[in-house]
Coordinates of C-alpha atoms and ligand atoms in Angstrom, one line a residue:
X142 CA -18.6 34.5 37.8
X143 CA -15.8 36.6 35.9
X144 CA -13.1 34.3 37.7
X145 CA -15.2 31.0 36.1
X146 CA -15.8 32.5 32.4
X147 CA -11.7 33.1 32.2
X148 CA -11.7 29.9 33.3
X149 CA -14.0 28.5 30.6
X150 CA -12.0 30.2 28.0
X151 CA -8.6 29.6 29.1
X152 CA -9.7 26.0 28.9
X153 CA -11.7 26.3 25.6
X154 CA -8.2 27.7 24.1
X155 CA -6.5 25.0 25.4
X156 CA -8.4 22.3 24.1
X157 CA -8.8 23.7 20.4
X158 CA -5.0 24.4 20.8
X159 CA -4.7 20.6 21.6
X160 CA -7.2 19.2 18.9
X161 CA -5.4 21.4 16.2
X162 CA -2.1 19.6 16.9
X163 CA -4.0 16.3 17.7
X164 CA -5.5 16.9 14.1
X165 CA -1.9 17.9 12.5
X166 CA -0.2 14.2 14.4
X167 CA -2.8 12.2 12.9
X168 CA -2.4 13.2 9.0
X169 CA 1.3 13.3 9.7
X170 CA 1.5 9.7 10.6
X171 CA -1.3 9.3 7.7
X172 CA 1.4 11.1 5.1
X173 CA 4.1 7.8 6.6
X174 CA 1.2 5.3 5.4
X175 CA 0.5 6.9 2.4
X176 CA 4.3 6.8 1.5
X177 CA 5.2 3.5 3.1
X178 CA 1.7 1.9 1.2
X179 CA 2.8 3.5 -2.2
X180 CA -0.4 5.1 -2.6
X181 CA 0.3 7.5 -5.0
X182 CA 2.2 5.6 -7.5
X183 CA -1.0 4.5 -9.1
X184 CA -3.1 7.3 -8.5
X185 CA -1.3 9.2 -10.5
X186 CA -2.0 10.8 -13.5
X187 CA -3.0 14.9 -14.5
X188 CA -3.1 15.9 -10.9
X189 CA -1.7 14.0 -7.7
X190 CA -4.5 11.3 -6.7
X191 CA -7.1 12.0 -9.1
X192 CA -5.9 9.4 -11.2
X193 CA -6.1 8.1 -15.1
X194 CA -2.6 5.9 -14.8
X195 CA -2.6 3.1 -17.1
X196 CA -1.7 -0.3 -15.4
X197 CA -1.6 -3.2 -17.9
X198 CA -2.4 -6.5 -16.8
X199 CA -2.8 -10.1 -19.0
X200 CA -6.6 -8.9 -18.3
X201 CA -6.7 -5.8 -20.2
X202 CA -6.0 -2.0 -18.7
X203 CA -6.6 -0.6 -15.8
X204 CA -7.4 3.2 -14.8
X205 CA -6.7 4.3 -11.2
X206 CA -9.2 6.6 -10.2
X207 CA -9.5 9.3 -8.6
X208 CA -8.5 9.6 -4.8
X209 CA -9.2 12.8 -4.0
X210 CA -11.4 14.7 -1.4
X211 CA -13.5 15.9 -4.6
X212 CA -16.8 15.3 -3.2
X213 CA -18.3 14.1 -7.2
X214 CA -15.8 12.7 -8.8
X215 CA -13.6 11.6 -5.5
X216 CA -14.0 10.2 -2.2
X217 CA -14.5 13.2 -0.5
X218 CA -18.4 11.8 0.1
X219 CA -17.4 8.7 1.7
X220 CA -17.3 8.3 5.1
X221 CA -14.3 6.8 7.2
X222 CA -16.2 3.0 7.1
X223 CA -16.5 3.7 3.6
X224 CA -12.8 3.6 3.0
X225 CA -12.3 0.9 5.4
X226 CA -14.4 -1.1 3.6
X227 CA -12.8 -0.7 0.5
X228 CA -9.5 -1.4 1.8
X229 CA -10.4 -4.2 4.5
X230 CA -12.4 -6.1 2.3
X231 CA -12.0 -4.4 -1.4
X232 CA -15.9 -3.4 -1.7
X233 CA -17.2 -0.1 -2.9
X234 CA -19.3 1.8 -0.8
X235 CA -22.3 0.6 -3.2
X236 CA -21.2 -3.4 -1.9
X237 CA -19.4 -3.5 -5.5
X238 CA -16.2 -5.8 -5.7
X239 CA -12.9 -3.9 -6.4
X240 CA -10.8 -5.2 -8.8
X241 CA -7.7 -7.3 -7.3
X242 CA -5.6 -4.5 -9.8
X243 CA -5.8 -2.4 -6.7
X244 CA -3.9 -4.3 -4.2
X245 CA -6.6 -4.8 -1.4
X246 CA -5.0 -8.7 -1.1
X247 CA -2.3 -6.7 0.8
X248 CA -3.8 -3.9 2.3
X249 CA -6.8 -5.9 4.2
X250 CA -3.7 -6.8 6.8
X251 CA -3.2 -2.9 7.5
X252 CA -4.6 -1.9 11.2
X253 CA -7.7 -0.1 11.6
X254 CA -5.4 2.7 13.0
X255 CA -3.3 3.1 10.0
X256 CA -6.5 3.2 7.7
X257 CA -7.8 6.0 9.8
X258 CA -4.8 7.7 9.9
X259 CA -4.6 7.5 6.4
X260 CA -8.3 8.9 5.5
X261 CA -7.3 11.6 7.6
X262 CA -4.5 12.8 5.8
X263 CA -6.2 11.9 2.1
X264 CA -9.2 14.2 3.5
X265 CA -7.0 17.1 3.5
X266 CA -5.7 16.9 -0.1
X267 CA -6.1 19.1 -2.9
X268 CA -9.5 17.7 -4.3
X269 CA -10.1 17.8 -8.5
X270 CA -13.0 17.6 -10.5
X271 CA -11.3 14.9 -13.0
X272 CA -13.9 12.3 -13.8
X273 CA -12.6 8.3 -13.3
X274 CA -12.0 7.1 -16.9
X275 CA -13.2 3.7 -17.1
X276 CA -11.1 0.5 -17.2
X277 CA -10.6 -1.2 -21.0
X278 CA -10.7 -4.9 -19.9
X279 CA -11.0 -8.2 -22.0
X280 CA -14.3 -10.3 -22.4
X281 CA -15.3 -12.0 -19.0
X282 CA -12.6 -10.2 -17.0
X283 CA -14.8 -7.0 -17.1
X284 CA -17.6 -8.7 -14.5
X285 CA -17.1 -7.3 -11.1
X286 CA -19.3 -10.5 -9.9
X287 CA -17.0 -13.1 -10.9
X288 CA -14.1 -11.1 -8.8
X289 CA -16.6 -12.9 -5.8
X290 CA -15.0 -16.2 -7.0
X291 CA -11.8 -14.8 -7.3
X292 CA -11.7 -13.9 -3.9
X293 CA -12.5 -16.9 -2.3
X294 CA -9.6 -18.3 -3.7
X295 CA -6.9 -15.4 -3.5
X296 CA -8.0 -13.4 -0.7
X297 CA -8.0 -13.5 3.0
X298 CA -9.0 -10.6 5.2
X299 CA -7.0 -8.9 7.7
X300 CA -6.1 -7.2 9.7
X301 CA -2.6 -8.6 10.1
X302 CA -1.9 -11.0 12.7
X303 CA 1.8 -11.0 14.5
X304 CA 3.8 -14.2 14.8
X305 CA 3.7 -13.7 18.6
X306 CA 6.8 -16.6 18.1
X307 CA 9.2 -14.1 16.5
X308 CA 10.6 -10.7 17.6
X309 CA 9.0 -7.3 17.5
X310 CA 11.0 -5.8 14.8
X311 CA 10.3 -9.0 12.7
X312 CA 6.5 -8.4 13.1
X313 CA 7.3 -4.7 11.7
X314 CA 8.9 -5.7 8.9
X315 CA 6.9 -8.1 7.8
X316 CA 3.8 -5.8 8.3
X317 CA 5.7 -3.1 6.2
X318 CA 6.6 -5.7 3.2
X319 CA 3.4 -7.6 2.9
X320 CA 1.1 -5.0 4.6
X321 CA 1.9 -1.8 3.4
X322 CA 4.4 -1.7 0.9
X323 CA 2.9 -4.5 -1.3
X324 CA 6.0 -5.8 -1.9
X325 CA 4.8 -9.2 -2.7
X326 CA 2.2 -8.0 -5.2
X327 CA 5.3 -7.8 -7.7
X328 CA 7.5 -10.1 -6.4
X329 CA 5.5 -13.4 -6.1
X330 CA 4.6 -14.9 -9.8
X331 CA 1.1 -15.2 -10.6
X332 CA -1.3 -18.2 -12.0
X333 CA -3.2 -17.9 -14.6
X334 CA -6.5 -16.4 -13.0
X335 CA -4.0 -13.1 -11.1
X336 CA -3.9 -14.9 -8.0
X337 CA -0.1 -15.1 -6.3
X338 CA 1.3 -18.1 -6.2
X339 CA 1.9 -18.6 -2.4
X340 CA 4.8 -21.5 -2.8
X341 CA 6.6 -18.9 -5.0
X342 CA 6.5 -16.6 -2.6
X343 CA 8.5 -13.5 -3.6
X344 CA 10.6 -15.5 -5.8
X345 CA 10.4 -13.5 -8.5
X346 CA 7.7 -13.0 -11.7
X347 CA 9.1 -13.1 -15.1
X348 CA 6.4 -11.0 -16.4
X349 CA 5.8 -8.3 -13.8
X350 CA 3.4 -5.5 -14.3
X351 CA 3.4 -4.3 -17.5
X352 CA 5.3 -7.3 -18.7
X353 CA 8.8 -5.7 -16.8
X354 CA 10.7 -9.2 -15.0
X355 CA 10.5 -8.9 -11.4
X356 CA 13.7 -10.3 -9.5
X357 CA 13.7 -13.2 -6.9
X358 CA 14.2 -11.5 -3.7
X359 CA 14.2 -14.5 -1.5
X360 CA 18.0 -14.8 0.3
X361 CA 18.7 -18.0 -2.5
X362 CA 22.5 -17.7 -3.4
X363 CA 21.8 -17.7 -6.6
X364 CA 18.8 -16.6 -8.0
X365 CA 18.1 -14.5 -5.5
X366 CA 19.5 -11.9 -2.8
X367 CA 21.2 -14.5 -0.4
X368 CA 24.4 -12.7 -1.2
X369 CA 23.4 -9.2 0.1
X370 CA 23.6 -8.2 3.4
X371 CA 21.4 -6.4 6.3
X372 CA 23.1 -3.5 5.4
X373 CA 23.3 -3.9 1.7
X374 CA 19.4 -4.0 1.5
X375 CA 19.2 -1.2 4.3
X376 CA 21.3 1.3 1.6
X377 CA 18.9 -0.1 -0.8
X378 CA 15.8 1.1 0.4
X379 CA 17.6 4.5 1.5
X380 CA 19.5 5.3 -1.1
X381 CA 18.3 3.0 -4.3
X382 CA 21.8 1.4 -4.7
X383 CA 22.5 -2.1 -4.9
X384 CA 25.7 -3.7 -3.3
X385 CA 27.1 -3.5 -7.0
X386 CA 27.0 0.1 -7.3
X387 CA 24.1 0.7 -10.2
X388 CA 20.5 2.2 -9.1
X389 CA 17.5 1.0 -9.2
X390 CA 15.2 0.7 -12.1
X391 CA 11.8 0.4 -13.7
X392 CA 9.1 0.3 -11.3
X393 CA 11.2 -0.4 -8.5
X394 CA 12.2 2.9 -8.7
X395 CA 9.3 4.5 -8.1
X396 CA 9.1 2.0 -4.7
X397 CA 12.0 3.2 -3.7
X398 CA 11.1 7.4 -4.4
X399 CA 7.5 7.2 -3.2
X400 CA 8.3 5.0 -0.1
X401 CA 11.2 3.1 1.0
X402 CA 13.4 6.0 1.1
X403 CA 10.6 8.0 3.5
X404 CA 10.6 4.8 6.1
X405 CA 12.4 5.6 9.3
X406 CA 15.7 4.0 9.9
X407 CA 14.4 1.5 12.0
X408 CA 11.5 0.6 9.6
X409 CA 14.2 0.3 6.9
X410 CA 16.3 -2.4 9.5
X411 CA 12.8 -4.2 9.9
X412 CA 11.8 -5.0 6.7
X413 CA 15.5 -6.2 5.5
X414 CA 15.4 -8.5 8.9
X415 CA 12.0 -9.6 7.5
X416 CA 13.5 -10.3 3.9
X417 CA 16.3 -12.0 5.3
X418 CA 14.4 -14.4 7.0
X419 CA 12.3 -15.8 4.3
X420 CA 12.8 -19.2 3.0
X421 CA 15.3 -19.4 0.2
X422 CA 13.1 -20.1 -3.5
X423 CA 15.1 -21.0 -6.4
X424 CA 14.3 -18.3 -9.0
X425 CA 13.0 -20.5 -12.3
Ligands
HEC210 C1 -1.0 -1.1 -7.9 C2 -1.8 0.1 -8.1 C3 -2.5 0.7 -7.0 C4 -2.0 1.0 -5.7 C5 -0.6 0.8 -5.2 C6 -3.1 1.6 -5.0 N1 -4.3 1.6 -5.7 FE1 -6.1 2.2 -5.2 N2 -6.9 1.5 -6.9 C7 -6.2 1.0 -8.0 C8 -7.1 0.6 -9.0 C9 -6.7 0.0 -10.4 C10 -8.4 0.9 -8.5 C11 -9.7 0.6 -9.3 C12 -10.2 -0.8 -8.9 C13 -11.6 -1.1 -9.5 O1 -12.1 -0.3 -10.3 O2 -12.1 -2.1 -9.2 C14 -8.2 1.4 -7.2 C15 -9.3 1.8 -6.4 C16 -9.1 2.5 -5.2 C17 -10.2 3.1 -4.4 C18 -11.7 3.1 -4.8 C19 -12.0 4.4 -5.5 C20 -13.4 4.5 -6.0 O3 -13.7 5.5 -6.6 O4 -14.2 3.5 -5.8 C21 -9.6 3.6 -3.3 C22 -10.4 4.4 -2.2 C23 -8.2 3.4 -3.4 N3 -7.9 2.8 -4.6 C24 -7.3 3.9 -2.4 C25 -6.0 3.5 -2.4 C26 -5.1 3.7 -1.3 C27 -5.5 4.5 0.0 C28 -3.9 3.2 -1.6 C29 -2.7 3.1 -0.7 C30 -2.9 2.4 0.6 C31 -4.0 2.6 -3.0 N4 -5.3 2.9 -3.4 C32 -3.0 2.0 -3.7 C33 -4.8 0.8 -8.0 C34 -3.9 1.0 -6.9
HEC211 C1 5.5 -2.2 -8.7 C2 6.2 -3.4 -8.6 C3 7.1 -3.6 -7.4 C4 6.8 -3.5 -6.1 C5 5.5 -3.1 -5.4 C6 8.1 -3.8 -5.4 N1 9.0 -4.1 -6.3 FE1 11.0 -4.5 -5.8 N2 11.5 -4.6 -7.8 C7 10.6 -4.4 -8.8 C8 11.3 -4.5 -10.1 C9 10.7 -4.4 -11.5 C10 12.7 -4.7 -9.8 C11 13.9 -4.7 -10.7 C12 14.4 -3.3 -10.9 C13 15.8 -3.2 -10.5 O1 16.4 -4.1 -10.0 O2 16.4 -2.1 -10.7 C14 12.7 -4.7 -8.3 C15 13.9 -4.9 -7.6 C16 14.0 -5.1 -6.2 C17 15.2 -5.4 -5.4 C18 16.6 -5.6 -6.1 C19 16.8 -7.1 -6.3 C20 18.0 -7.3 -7.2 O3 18.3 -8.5 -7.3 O4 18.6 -6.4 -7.8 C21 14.8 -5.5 -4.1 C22 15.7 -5.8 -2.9 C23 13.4 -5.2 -4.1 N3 12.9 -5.0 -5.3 C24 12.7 -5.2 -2.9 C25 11.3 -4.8 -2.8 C26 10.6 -4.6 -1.6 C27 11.2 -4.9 -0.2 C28 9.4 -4.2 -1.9 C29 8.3 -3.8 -1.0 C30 8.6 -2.7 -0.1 C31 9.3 -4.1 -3.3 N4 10.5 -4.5 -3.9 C32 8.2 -3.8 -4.0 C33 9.2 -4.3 -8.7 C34 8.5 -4.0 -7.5

């Protein structure tokens, strides 16, 4: 009887020993989403994730709310399929379209893995009791119904599906460009409704957000990046330097900060094999 209950605890120690590192793995690899998917960058503001960054669109201004655990004025009431649904499909947990401002077009490809990983590591955040402040948008742009429309056009739901016809590393790459780190959300000009313009595909937007010009890079020689190599765009996302010396700028700046320079070395050598590969676009 003694010789069983020793037993028992031994065990029970064991275990909670293994969950509690179990526990630590999962919101370590869901701090390397949150970096490689930007996350923060727009939930910015007063206090880390609880929001009240301006993002200014043709449409009117945006507010990023807030992100954090704070059960009233956060997510911290929403359950894991909450948050999935919001980034899967961009609905609210009340069925509610999310505005295409928060780049759901991209992160619908992301696994269900990553999105639980993710949660995880947002759950154990500092939550604050900073209310949303709501979004100053023009005439007919304010109706979340019409984003409905929108999306029938401009959106198609993940999760990602690999090119089983191209190499692992190519799969990661593209997963980490168009997946997480959004990068096409800046990079590919838009129409007139906000919806990217697939046959310009990262070729570059004249009037990025905020109206800042967004460069071309597709590898054209000479509108774009076809001069750089892998190597130049791997000290790029390390180190923010371009092959010509200067840093990076703008908004781009904060890509690099928040995430490229937190990817792994061979996450950095997959997406600049991915970039490489796309088909040269003539910058306009
Ligand atoms: C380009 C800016 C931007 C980035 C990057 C971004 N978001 Fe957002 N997010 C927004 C905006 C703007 C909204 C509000 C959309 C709306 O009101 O329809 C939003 C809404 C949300 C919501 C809904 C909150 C609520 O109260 O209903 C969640 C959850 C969320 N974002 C999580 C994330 C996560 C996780 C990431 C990273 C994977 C992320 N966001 C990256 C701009 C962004
Ligand atoms: C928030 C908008 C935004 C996002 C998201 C973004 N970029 Fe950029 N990017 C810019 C802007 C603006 C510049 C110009 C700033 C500069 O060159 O200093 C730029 C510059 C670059 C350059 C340098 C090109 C040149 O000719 O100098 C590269 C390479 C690049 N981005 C790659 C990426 C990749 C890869 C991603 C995704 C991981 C990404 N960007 C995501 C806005 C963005």
């Amino acid at each position: 009887m003694k010789k069983l209950s020793l037993l028992l605890l031994l065990q029970g120690l064991l275990f909670s020993n293994f969950s509690v590192s179990a526990d630590r793995a999962l919101v370590e690899r869901g701090r390397y989403i949150f970096d490689a998917a930007g996350c923060g960058a727009c939930h910015a503001g007063a206090k880390p994730l609880a929001g009240g960054r301006p993002i200014d669109t043709p449409f009117g201004t945006f507010y990023a709310p807030n992100i954090t655990p704070d059960k009233k004025f956060g997510i911290g009431a929403w359950s894991e399929e909450d948050f999935i649904r919001a980034l899967r499909y961009g609905k609210s947990p009340k069925n509610q379209n999310y505005f295409p401002s928060f780049p759901y077009t991209s992160y619908t490809g992301m696994t269900r893995r990553d999105m639980l990983d993710l949660y995880a590591y947002l759950m154990k955040q500092p939550a604050y009791p900073i209310k949303n402040r709501p979004h100053d948008l023009q005439g007919i742009f304010k109706s979340r119904a019409m984003v409905s429309q929108w999306k029938i056009a401009n959106f198609r739901k993940g999760p990602f599906k690999p090119d089983r016809s191209k190499s692992k590393g190519w799969n990661r790459g593209a997963y980490l460009a168009n997946v997480l780190g959004h990068c096409g959300e800046c990079h590919t000009p838009r129409g007139v409704l906000g919806g990217m313009i697939q046959s310009r595909f990262m070729a570059g937007d004249r009037k990025g957000p905020g109206g800042i010009p967004v460069p071309n890079i597709t590898p054209d020689k000479n509108t774009g990046i076809g001069d750089w190599k892998l190597h130049d765009l791997y000290n790029f996302f390390g180190r923010g330097v371009k092959p010509d010396g200067s840093f990076v700028t703008g908004p781009m700046a904060e890509v690099f900060g928040g995430s490229s320079k937190h990817l792994t070395m061979d996450d950095k050598m997959a997406m600049a094999t991915y970039l490489r590969s796309l088909p040269p676009i003539r910058g306009d």
